[in-house]
Coordinates of C-alpha atoms in Angstrom, one line a residue:
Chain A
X1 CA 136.2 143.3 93.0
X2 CA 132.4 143.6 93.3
X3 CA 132.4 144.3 97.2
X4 CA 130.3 141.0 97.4
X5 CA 132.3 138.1 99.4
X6 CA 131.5 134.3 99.4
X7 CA 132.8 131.9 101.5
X8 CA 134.2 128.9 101.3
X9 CA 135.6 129.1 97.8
X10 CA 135.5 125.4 97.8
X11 CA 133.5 122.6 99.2
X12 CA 134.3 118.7 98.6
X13 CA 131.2 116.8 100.4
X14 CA 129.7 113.6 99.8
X15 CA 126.1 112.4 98.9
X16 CA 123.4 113.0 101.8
X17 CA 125.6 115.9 103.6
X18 CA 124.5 118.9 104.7
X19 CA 126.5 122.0 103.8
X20 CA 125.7 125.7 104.6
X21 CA 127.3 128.6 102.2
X22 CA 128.0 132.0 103.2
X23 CA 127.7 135.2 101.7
X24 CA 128.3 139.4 102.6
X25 CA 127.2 142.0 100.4
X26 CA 128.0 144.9 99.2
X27 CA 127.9 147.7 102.0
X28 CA 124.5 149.5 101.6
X29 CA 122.9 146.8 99.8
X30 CA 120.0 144.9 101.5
X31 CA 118.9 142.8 98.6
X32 CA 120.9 139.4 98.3
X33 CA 120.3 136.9 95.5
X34 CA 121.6 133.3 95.5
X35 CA 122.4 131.9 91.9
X36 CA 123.1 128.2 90.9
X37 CA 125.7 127.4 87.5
X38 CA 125.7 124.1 86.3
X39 CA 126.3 122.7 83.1
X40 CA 123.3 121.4 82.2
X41 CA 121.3 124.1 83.7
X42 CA 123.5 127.3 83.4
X43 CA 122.9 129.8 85.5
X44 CA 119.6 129.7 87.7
X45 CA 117.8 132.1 90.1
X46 CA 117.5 130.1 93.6
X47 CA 115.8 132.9 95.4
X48 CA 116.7 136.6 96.9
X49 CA 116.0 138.1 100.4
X50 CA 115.6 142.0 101.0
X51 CA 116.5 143.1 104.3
X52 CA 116.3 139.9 106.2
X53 CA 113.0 138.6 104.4
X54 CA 112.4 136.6 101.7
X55 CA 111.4 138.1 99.0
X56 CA 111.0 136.1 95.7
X57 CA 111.4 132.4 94.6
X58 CA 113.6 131.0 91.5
X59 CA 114.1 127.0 90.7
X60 CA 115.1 126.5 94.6
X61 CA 114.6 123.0 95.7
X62 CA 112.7 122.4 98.8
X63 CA 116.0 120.1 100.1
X64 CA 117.9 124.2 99.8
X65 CA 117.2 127.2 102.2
X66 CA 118.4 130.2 102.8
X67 CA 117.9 133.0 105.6
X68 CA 119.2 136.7 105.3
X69 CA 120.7 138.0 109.2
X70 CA 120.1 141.6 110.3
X71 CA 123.6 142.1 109.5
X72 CA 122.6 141.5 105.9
X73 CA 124.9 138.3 105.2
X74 CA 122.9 135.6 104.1
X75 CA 123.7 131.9 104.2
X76 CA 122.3 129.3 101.6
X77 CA 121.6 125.9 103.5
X78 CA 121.9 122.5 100.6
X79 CA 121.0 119.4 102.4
X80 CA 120.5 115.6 101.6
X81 CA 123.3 116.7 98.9
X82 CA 123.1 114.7 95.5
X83 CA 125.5 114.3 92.5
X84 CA 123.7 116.6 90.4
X85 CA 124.1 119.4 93.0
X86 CA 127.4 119.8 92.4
X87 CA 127.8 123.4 90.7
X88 CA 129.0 127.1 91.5
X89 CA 126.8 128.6 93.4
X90 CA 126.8 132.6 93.6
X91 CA 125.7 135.7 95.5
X92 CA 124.5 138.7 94.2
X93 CA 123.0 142.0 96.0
X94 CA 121.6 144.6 94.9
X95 CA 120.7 148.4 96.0
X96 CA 116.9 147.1 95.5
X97 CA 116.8 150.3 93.0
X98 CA 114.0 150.0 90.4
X99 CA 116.3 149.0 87.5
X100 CA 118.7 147.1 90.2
X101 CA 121.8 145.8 89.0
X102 CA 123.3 142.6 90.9
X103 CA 126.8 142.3 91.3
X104 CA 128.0 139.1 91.9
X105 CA 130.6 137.5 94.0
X106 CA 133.0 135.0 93.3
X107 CA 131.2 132.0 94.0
X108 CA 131.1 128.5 95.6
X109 CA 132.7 125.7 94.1
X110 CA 130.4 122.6 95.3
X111 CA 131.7 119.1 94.4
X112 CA 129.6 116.7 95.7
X113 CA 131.1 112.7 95.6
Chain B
X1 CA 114.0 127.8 83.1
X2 CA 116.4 130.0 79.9
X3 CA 114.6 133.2 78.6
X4 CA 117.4 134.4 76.9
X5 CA 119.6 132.7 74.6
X6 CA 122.9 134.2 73.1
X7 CA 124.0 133.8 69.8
X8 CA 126.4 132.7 68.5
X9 CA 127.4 129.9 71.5
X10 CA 130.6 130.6 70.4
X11 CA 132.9 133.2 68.8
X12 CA 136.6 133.7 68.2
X13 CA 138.0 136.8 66.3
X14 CA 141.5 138.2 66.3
X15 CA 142.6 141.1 68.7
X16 CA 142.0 144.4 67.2
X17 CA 138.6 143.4 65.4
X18 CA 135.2 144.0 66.8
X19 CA 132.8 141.0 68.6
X20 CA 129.4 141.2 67.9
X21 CA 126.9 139.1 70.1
X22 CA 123.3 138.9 70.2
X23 CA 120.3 138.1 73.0
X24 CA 117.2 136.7 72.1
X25 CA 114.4 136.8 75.1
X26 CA 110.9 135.7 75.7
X27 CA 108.6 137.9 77.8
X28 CA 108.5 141.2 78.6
X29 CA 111.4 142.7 80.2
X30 CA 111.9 145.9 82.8
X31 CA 115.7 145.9 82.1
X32 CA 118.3 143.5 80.2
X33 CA 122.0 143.5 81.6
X34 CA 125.1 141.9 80.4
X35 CA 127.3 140.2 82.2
X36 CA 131.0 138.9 81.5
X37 CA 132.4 136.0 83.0
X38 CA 135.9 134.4 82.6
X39 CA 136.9 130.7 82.9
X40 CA 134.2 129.2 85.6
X41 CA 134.9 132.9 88.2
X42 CA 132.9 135.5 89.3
X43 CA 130.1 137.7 87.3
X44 CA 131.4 141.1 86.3
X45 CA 128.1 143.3 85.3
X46 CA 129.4 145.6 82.3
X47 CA 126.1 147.3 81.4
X48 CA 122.5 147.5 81.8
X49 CA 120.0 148.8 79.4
X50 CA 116.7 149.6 80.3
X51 CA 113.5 148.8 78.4
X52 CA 112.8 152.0 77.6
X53 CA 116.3 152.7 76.0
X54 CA 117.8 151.4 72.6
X55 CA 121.5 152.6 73.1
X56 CA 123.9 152.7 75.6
X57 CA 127.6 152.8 75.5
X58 CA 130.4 152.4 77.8
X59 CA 133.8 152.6 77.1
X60 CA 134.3 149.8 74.6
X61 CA 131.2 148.7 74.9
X62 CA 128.0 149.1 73.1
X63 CA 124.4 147.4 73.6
X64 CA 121.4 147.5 71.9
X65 CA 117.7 146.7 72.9
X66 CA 115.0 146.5 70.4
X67 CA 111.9 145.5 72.6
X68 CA 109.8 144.7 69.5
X69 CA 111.8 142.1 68.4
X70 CA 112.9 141.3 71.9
X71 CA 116.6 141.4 71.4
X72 CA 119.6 142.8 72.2
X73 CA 123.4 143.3 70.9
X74 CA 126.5 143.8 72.4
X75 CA 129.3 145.2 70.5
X76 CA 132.8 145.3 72.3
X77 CA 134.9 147.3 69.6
X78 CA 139.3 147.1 69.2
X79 CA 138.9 143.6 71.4
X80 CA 142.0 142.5 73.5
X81 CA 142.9 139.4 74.6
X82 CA 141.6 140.2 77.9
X83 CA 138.0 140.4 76.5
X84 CA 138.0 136.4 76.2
X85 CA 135.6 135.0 78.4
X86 CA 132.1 133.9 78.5
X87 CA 129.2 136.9 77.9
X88 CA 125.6 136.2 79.0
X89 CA 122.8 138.5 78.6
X90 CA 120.5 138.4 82.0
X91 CA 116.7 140.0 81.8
X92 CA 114.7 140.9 85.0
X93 CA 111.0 141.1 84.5
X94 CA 108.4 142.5 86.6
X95 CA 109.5 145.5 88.8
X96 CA 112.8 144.9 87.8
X97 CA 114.2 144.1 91.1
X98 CA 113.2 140.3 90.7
X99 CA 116.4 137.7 90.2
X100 CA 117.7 137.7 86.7
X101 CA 116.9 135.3 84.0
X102 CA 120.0 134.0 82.4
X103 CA 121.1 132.8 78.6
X104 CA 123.5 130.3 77.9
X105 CA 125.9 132.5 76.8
X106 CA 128.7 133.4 74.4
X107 CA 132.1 132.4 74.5
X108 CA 134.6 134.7 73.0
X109 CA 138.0 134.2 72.1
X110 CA 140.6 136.8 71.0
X111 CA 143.7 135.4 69.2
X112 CA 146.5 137.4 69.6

């Protein structure tokens, strides 16, 4: 167990919904990082916050957004949902140390329809 | 976009023997880390090497950087069937506290 939860585990939605994941990390850390796995795209940086602002950019689509609370949970916002946005989706944090490492939780398990 | 790629894509071996698996990256790195995955779940981190390093072991484990040829190893010695799952080799550039840059991965399987 990494310390980092994610919630749902699993989402059924259809096309053009709006959905809105959840994630807490690790006590301590203030650095959260959002990750996309797909099959055709593996795994994919979406973008990270540190301490409730947004701190760098991955391959995030302008339809996704994400905010980071001063609780340090963040939530990852996917609207106008397509077929092809069907994938895990992951959290990571990190203690925002110099050589950081992320620990990941278990993930989101979009299907889109 | 991938910067690292793992070879081999795919690798099965029987219980007892070592897996070797190798990451190829592109740009300049501030730390590589490798990460262990099993059947679609959660990211376990088992080890992170900095770029400054070329050794590091733990437990089973043993990874390699060479930053001149921009790769890296990971050796998991006596592998169990627990050990299959997917490997990927993840690089952060910059400071080193940007998000990680992926490969595609390595799927081990240990036959009992």
């Amino acid at each position: 167990d990494s310390g980092v939860t994610q919630t749902p585990k699993h989402l059924i939605t259809a096309t053009g919904q709006r959905v809105t994941l959840r994630c807490s990390p690790r006590s301590g850390d203030l650095s959260v990082y959002w990750y996309q796995q797909s099959l055709d795209q593996g795994l994919q940086f979406l973008i990270q916050y540190y301490n409730g602002e947004e701190r760098a950019k991955g391959n995030i689509l302008e339809r996704f957004s994400a905010q980071q609370f001063p609780d340090l949970h963040s939530e990852l916002n996917l609207s106008s949902l397509e077929l092809g946005d069907s994938a895990l989706y992951f959290c990571a944090s990190s203690s925002q140390t110099v050589y950081n490492e992320q620990f990941f939780g278990p993930g989101t398990r979009l299907t889109v329809l | 976009s991938q910067q690292g790629e793992e070879d081999p894509q795919a690798l099965s071996i029987q219980e007892g023997e070592n897996a070797t698996m190798n990451c190829s990256y592109k740009t300049s790195i501030n730390n590589l880390q490798w990460y262990r995955q099993n059947s679609g779940r959660g990211l376990v981190h088992l080890i992170l090497i900095r770029s400054n390093e070329r050794e590091k072991h733990s437990g089973r484990l043993r990874v390699t950087l060479d930053t001149s040829k921009k790769s890296s190893s990971l050796l998991i010695t006596a592998s169990r069937a627990a050990d299959t799952a997917s490997y990927f080799c993840a690089t952060a550039s910059g400071g080193g506290a940007d998000g990680l840059t992926f490969g595609k991965g390595t799927h081990l399987i240990i036959q009992p």
